[in-house]
């Protein structure tokens, strides 16, 4: 009952719900946009000018705005980075972009698919690292204004999902989702996810869906949460460590990230609620002091950064919890609850939270 997002299947007897997949470009649209980029390059060469590619800046907070319904989204007048073909510092990236554009063009034209890993190993000397390929695929998606999943370039999914779920072939071709689940629980870490499975959490409490992106979620994990919300419209809770890193991961699911702000409309779920572990829970439950961890300078810096995020003004309860963490100067992992009792998380903490409304 544990599946990666690219291919999974779990049958159920409840009625299915139809889904019309939106947000994909047609083959003709994708090919035309790539051709326009190449035409611009050819035109520059015909004028004896060095071709230049303009990439929207995906790392600057100045290029994003916050919308309560969408989250962090890239503004229409965002600044761009010029990738020049005649500049030593950018000529390699220029070549890398053209190479991947040509690969995408062939894939779309032939209606075939390749993984980002395939692209890297096809030209390891050109790209130098897998990270370069990953970033350029996202840059191209942003530049062409085409969802990454429409470019026929696949990423190996790292997320896992289990519970009263679904009959699905892939995120690209979801036709229906079948579930009688009462809620979705996003779990930050794989270790906690596995613990919930070992304790048969969903069967003991009520029909539910649990999933994890194994830390910082990839695009497929975020897409999956969004699909579940769009179709099932059931509560979605986040279960993360009471530390700045866990809070930021939860914010990515709810509000998105600067790097992927150009796809915010299909990746964010503004209804996500913070179930735990809350900093106030640490005090309320009197978690043993030796199970707590002092905040590092890096933690404090991250916490200060989070408190300045534009979306925190709409979440006074989140802000209060984070300020409590600032004051106490300690953090706690979910595993710290085992210091109270070995099965405290699944037998007492989560059931009580879900029954009596202990979320913010």
Short mmCIF file of C-alpha atoms in Angstrom, two decimals:
data_model
loop_
_atom_site.label_atom_id
_atom_site.label_comp_id
_atom_site.label_asym_id
_atom_site.label_seq_id
_atom_site.Cartn_x
_atom_site.Cartn_y
_atom_site.Cartn_z
CA UNK A 1 0.00 0.00 0.00
CA UNK A 2 3.02 2.30 -0.41
CA UNK A 3 3.53 3.76 -3.83
CA UNK A 4 5.71 6.25 -5.64
CA UNK A 5 3.78 8.98 -7.39
CA UNK A 6 4.74 8.13 -10.93
CA UNK A 7 2.93 4.79 -10.91
CA UNK A 8 0.71 3.43 -8.21
CA UNK A 9 -2.56 1.59 -7.91
CA UNK A 10 -4.74 0.84 -4.94
CA UNK A 11 -8.31 -0.24 -5.59
CA UNK A 12 -11.33 0.73 -3.52
CA UNK A 13 -15.04 0.05 -3.71
CA UNK A 14 -16.31 3.59 -3.20
CA UNK A 15 -17.60 5.58 -6.21
CA UNK A 16 -14.92 7.25 -8.29
CA UNK A 17 -14.66 10.93 -8.96
CA UNK A 18 -13.93 12.18 -12.47
CA UNK A 19 -11.00 14.50 -13.07
CA UNK A 20 -10.19 16.70 -16.01
CA UNK A 21 -6.46 17.35 -15.96
CA UNK A 22 -5.71 21.00 -16.60
CA UNK A 23 -2.58 23.07 -16.98
CA UNK A 24 -0.96 21.20 -19.87
CA UNK A 25 0.07 22.73 -23.20
CA UNK A 26 -0.63 21.10 -26.51
CA UNK A 27 2.15 19.59 -28.58
CA UNK A 28 1.79 22.38 -31.13
CA UNK A 29 2.06 25.12 -28.48
CA UNK A 30 5.24 23.65 -27.01
CA UNK A 31 6.93 23.18 -30.38
CA UNK A 32 5.97 26.71 -31.46
CA UNK A 33 7.45 28.28 -28.35
CA UNK A 34 10.73 26.40 -28.74
CA UNK A 35 10.85 27.34 -32.43
CA UNK A 36 10.38 31.00 -31.49
CA UNK A 37 13.41 30.82 -29.18
CA UNK A 38 15.53 29.25 -31.90
CA UNK A 39 14.23 31.78 -34.45
CA UNK A 40 15.42 34.57 -32.14
CA UNK A 41 18.89 33.01 -32.03
CA UNK A 42 19.05 32.59 -35.81
CA UNK A 43 17.87 36.18 -36.30
CA UNK A 44 20.65 37.47 -34.03
CA UNK A 45 23.25 35.44 -35.93
CA UNK A 46 21.99 36.76 -39.26
CA UNK A 47 22.64 40.27 -37.97
CA UNK A 48 26.13 39.33 -36.77
CA UNK A 49 24.95 39.76 -33.18
CA UNK A 50 25.70 37.40 -30.32
CA UNK A 51 22.50 35.54 -29.34
CA UNK A 52 21.18 36.19 -25.85
CA UNK A 53 18.61 34.21 -23.85
CA UNK A 54 16.56 36.00 -21.18
CA UNK A 55 15.72 33.79 -18.19
CA UNK A 56 13.32 35.02 -15.50
CA UNK A 57 15.13 35.26 -12.16
CA UNK A 58 13.79 32.36 -10.06
CA UNK A 59 15.81 33.10 -6.93
CA UNK A 60 14.76 36.64 -6.03
CA UNK A 61 11.99 37.51 -3.57
CA UNK A 62 11.66 40.78 -5.49
CA UNK A 63 10.17 38.78 -8.38
CA UNK A 64 7.32 37.23 -6.39
CA UNK A 65 4.12 38.51 -4.86
CA UNK A 66 1.89 36.86 -2.29
CA UNK A 67 -1.74 36.01 -2.92
CA UNK A 68 -3.77 34.37 -0.15
CA UNK A 69 -5.43 31.98 -2.60
CA UNK A 70 -2.40 31.10 -4.72
CA UNK A 71 0.60 31.61 -2.48
CA UNK A 72 3.92 32.88 -3.81
CA UNK A 73 3.60 33.66 -7.51
CA UNK A 74 6.00 35.19 -9.98
CA UNK A 75 5.09 38.73 -11.00
CA UNK A 76 4.53 39.56 -14.65
CA UNK A 77 7.27 42.20 -14.72
CA UNK A 78 9.91 40.07 -13.01
CA UNK A 79 13.59 40.75 -13.65
CA UNK A 80 15.53 38.52 -16.01
CA UNK A 81 19.06 37.18 -16.25
CA UNK A 82 20.78 37.53 -19.62
CA UNK A 83 22.55 34.35 -20.76
CA UNK A 84 24.96 35.55 -23.43
CA UNK A 85 26.60 33.30 -26.01
CA UNK A 86 29.66 35.56 -26.21
CA UNK A 87 30.39 35.82 -22.50
CA UNK A 88 32.86 33.35 -20.94
CA UNK A 89 30.85 33.18 -17.71
CA UNK A 90 27.59 32.21 -19.42
CA UNK A 91 28.50 30.55 -22.73
CA UNK A 92 28.42 27.06 -21.17
CA UNK A 93 24.96 27.61 -19.73
CA UNK A 94 23.83 28.97 -23.10
CA UNK A 95 24.99 25.75 -24.76
CA UNK A 96 23.36 23.64 -22.04
CA UNK A 97 20.01 25.38 -22.56
CA UNK A 98 20.12 24.91 -26.32
CA UNK A 99 21.01 21.25 -25.88
CA UNK A 100 18.08 20.58 -23.54
CA UNK A 101 15.72 22.59 -25.75
CA UNK A 102 16.67 20.32 -28.67
CA UNK A 103 16.07 17.23 -26.53
CA UNK A 104 12.67 18.49 -25.42
CA UNK A 105 11.72 19.36 -28.99
CA UNK A 106 12.47 15.83 -30.18
CA UNK A 107 10.65 14.27 -27.23
CA UNK A 108 7.52 16.34 -27.74
CA UNK A 109 7.60 15.85 -31.49
CA UNK A 110 7.81 12.06 -31.13
CA UNK A 111 5.51 11.98 -28.08
CA UNK A 112 8.18 10.16 -26.06
CA UNK A 113 9.65 10.79 -22.63
CA UNK A 114 13.06 10.90 -20.97
CA UNK A 115 14.22 11.37 -17.41
CA UNK A 116 16.45 14.21 -16.31
CA UNK A 117 18.97 11.52 -15.48
CA UNK A 118 18.86 10.33 -19.13
CA UNK A 119 19.60 13.86 -20.34
CA UNK A 120 22.54 14.22 -17.97
CA UNK A 121 24.16 10.93 -18.96
CA UNK A 122 23.72 11.74 -22.63
CA UNK A 123 26.11 14.70 -22.26
CA UNK A 124 27.93 14.45 -18.94
CA UNK A 125 30.87 16.58 -20.05
CA UNK A 126 28.59 19.42 -21.17
CA UNK A 127 26.44 19.48 -18.04
CA UNK A 128 29.02 18.57 -15.41
CA UNK A 129 26.39 17.66 -12.82
CA UNK A 130 22.84 16.43 -12.47
CA UNK A 131 21.95 19.64 -10.62
CA UNK A 132 22.76 21.68 -13.73
CA UNK A 133 20.23 19.67 -15.75
CA UNK A 134 17.60 19.94 -13.01
CA UNK A 135 17.93 23.72 -12.80
CA UNK A 136 17.95 24.26 -16.56
CA UNK A 137 14.80 22.18 -17.08
CA UNK A 138 13.06 24.45 -14.56
CA UNK A 139 14.55 27.55 -16.23
CA UNK A 140 13.22 26.40 -19.60
CA UNK A 141 9.81 25.69 -18.13
CA UNK A 142 9.72 29.20 -16.70
CA UNK A 143 11.08 30.83 -19.86
CA UNK A 144 8.59 29.09 -22.15
CA UNK A 145 5.73 29.50 -19.63
CA UNK A 146 4.99 25.80 -19.94
CA UNK A 147 4.42 23.51 -16.94
CA UNK A 148 7.45 21.32 -16.40
CA UNK A 149 5.36 18.15 -16.64
CA UNK A 150 4.38 19.14 -20.21
CA UNK A 151 7.99 19.14 -21.42
CA UNK A 152 8.15 15.30 -21.58
CA UNK A 153 11.06 15.35 -19.13
CA UNK A 154 10.45 13.17 -16.09
CA UNK A 155 11.97 13.29 -12.63
CA UNK A 156 12.38 10.24 -10.43
CA UNK A 157 9.73 10.61 -7.74
CA UNK A 158 10.88 10.26 -4.16
CA UNK A 159 7.53 10.65 -2.42
CA UNK A 160 5.43 7.87 -0.94
CA UNK A 161 1.70 7.59 -0.36
CA UNK A 162 -0.54 5.13 1.44
CA UNK A 163 -4.04 4.78 2.81
CA UNK A 164 -7.64 4.68 1.65
CA UNK A 165 -6.67 5.75 -1.82
CA UNK A 166 -7.03 5.54 -5.36
CA UNK A 167 -6.89 4.08 -8.74
CA UNK A 168 -4.44 6.08 -10.76
CA UNK A 169 -1.88 5.48 -13.51
CA UNK A 170 0.17 8.69 -13.32
CA UNK A 171 -0.09 12.36 -12.45
CA UNK A 172 0.05 13.18 -16.16
CA UNK A 173 -3.05 11.11 -16.88
CA UNK A 174 -5.18 11.10 -13.75
CA UNK A 175 -8.69 10.14 -14.76
CA UNK A 176 -10.23 9.59 -11.36
CA UNK A 177 -9.43 9.28 -7.70
CA UNK A 178 -11.27 6.86 -5.47
CA UNK A 179 -11.30 7.37 -1.72
CA UNK A 180 -13.47 7.47 1.39
CA UNK A 181 -10.66 9.17 3.34
CA UNK A 182 -11.65 11.75 5.95
CA UNK A 183 -8.38 13.65 5.79
CA UNK A 184 -4.88 13.76 4.24
CA UNK A 185 -1.81 13.78 6.49
CA UNK A 186 1.42 15.14 5.00
CA UNK A 187 4.37 13.75 6.95
CA UNK A 188 7.73 15.52 6.77
CA UNK A 189 10.05 12.54 7.20
CA UNK A 190 10.09 9.03 5.83
CA UNK A 191 10.95 7.60 9.28
CA UNK A 192 7.73 9.02 10.75
CA UNK A 193 5.76 7.86 7.71
CA UNK A 194 7.08 4.33 8.17
CA UNK A 195 6.22 4.46 11.88
CA UNK A 196 2.62 5.36 11.06
CA UNK A 197 2.46 2.42 8.66
CA UNK A 198 3.97 0.02 11.19
CA UNK A 199 1.37 1.09 13.76
CA UNK A 200 -1.44 0.72 11.20
CA UNK A 201 -2.44 4.30 11.93
CA UNK A 202 -5.09 4.79 9.23
CA UNK A 203 -6.93 1.57 10.05
CA UNK A 204 -7.01 2.33 13.78
CA UNK A 205 -8.24 5.92 13.60
CA UNK A 206 -10.38 6.52 10.51
CA UNK A 207 -10.02 6.21 6.74
CA UNK A 208 -7.24 8.57 5.70
CA UNK A 209 -4.40 9.14 3.27
CA UNK A 210 -0.84 9.63 4.51
CA UNK A 211 2.02 10.76 2.33
CA UNK A 212 5.57 12.02 2.58
CA UNK A 213 7.90 13.96 0.31
CA UNK A 214 10.84 12.66 2.37
CA UNK A 215 11.92 16.11 3.47
CA UNK A 216 11.80 19.04 1.06
CA UNK A 217 9.08 17.95 -1.41
CA UNK A 218 9.74 17.49 -5.10
CA UNK A 219 7.29 18.78 -7.70
CA UNK A 220 5.49 15.43 -7.94
CA UNK A 221 4.83 15.37 -4.20
CA UNK A 222 3.38 18.87 -4.35
CA UNK A 223 1.31 18.01 -7.41
CA UNK A 224 -0.07 14.99 -5.60
CA UNK A 225 -1.22 17.04 -2.62
CA UNK A 226 -2.83 19.56 -4.97
CA UNK A 227 -4.64 16.80 -6.91
CA UNK A 228 -5.98 15.27 -3.70
CA UNK A 229 -7.26 18.66 -2.59
CA UNK A 230 -8.81 19.56 -5.95
CA UNK A 231 -10.76 16.31 -6.12
CA UNK A 232 -11.49 15.16 -2.58
CA UNK A 233 -11.81 18.53 -0.80
CA UNK A 234 -11.03 17.00 2.59
CA UNK A 235 -8.87 18.51 5.36
CA UNK A 236 -5.13 18.41 4.73
CA UNK A 237 -2.84 18.41 7.76
CA UNK A 238 0.94 18.74 8.03
CA UNK A 239 2.96 16.76 10.57
CA UNK A 240 6.48 18.17 10.81
CA UNK A 241 9.26 18.56 13.35
CA UNK A 242 9.00 21.59 15.63
CA UNK A 243 12.00 23.26 14.03
CA UNK A 244 12.53 25.96 11.35
CA UNK A 245 13.33 23.36 8.67
CA UNK A 246 10.08 21.47 9.26
CA UNK A 247 8.08 24.69 9.26
CA UNK A 248 9.62 25.75 5.95
CA UNK A 249 8.74 22.39 4.38
CA UNK A 250 5.13 22.84 5.49
CA UNK A 251 5.14 26.36 4.00
CA UNK A 252 6.30 24.98 0.65
CA UNK A 253 3.23 22.73 0.46
CA UNK A 254 0.91 25.55 1.53
CA UNK A 255 2.42 28.66 -0.06
CA UNK A 256 5.00 27.40 -2.57
CA UNK A 257 8.61 28.43 -3.12
CA UNK A 258 10.35 31.30 -4.86
CA UNK A 259 12.09 28.94 -7.32
CA UNK A 260 8.80 27.40 -8.51
CA UNK A 261 6.62 30.49 -8.09
CA UNK A 262 5.90 30.50 -11.83
CA UNK A 263 3.85 27.31 -11.29
CA UNK A 264 2.23 28.31 -8.01
CA UNK A 265 -1.33 27.98 -9.34
CA UNK A 266 -0.91 24.20 -9.71
CA UNK A 267 1.44 23.41 -6.82
CA UNK A 268 0.15 25.18 -3.72
CA UNK A 269 -2.66 24.20 -1.34
CA UNK A 270 -3.66 27.15 0.83
CA UNK A 271 -5.89 24.97 3.00
CA UNK A 272 -2.99 23.01 4.58
CA UNK A 273 -3.20 23.13 8.39
CA UNK A 274 -0.37 22.71 10.91
CA UNK A 275 -1.27 19.70 13.03
CA UNK A 276 2.05 19.31 14.82
CA UNK A 277 4.53 19.19 16.27
CA UNK A 278 3.72 22.66 17.63
CA UNK A 279 6.20 24.49 19.85
CA UNK A 280 3.31 24.97 22.30
CA UNK A 281 2.84 21.18 22.34
CA UNK A 282 6.36 20.81 23.73
CA UNK A 283 5.38 22.87 26.78
CA UNK A 284 1.85 21.51 27.08
CA UNK A 285 2.99 17.88 27.00
CA UNK A 286 6.05 18.59 29.14
CA UNK A 287 8.38 16.80 26.74
CA UNK A 288 11.48 15.85 28.76
CA UNK A 289 14.19 18.49 28.52
CA UNK A 290 16.83 16.00 27.42
CA UNK A 291 14.71 15.17 24.37
CA UNK A 292 14.88 18.79 23.18
CA UNK A 293 17.60 20.33 21.02
CA UNK A 294 18.94 23.91 21.37
CA UNK A 295 18.45 26.12 18.32
CA UNK A 296 21.65 26.67 16.36
CA UNK A 297 22.65 30.03 14.89
CA UNK A 298 21.53 28.68 11.54
CA UNK A 299 18.14 27.72 13.03
CA UNK A 300 17.71 31.19 14.48
CA UNK A 301 18.58 32.78 11.15
CA UNK A 302 16.08 30.56 9.32
CA UNK A 303 13.39 31.31 11.90
CA UNK A 304 13.95 35.06 11.56
CA UNK A 305 13.74 34.69 7.79
CA UNK A 306 10.46 32.74 8.01
CA UNK A 307 8.90 35.35 10.30
CA UNK A 308 9.56 37.98 7.62
CA UNK A 309 7.82 36.00 4.87
CA UNK A 310 4.79 37.87 3.45
CA UNK A 311 2.38 35.04 4.16
CA UNK A 312 3.03 35.05 7.93
CA UNK A 313 0.89 38.17 8.31
CA UNK A 314 -2.13 36.03 7.39
CA UNK A 315 -1.24 33.34 9.95
CA UNK A 316 -1.14 34.94 13.43
CA UNK A 317 -1.35 31.54 15.15
CA UNK A 318 1.65 30.24 13.17
CA UNK A 319 3.49 33.43 13.99
CA UNK A 320 2.74 32.97 17.69
CA UNK A 321 4.08 29.40 17.62
CA UNK A 322 7.27 30.49 15.87
CA UNK A 323 7.78 33.36 18.30
CA UNK A 324 7.45 30.84 21.14
CA UNK A 325 10.24 28.81 19.54
CA UNK A 326 12.32 32.00 19.41
CA UNK A 327 11.74 32.62 23.10
CA UNK A 328 12.44 29.08 24.32
CA UNK A 329 15.39 28.65 21.92
CA UNK A 330 14.72 24.92 21.57
CA UNK A 331 13.46 22.64 18.81
CA UNK A 332 12.10 19.11 18.88
CA UNK A 333 11.75 16.25 16.43
CA UNK A 334 8.58 14.17 16.34
CA UNK A 335 10.62 11.29 17.72
CA UNK A 336 11.00 13.28 20.96
CA UNK A 337 7.43 12.26 21.84
CA UNK A 338 8.75 8.71 22.38
CA UNK A 339 10.41 10.07 25.51
CA UNK A 340 6.90 10.33 26.99
CA UNK A 341 5.83 6.85 25.81
CA UNK A 342 7.05 4.65 22.94
CA UNK A 343 3.71 4.76 21.10
CA UNK A 344 2.67 8.24 22.23
CA UNK A 345 2.67 9.70 18.69
CA UNK A 346 0.25 7.23 17.12
CA UNK A 347 -1.80 6.13 20.15
CA UNK A 348 -2.35 9.41 21.99
CA UNK A 349 -0.93 12.53 20.31
CA UNK A 350 -2.38 12.22 16.79
CA UNK A 351 -5.78 10.70 17.76
CA UNK A 352 -6.40 13.45 20.33
CA UNK A 353 -5.24 16.18 17.97
CA UNK A 354 -7.52 14.99 15.17
CA UNK A 355 -10.53 14.35 17.41
CA UNK A 356 -10.43 17.58 19.41
CA UNK A 357 -9.08 20.07 16.89
CA UNK A 358 -5.50 20.65 18.02
CA UNK A 359 -4.23 22.31 14.83
CA UNK A 360 -3.53 25.88 13.71
#
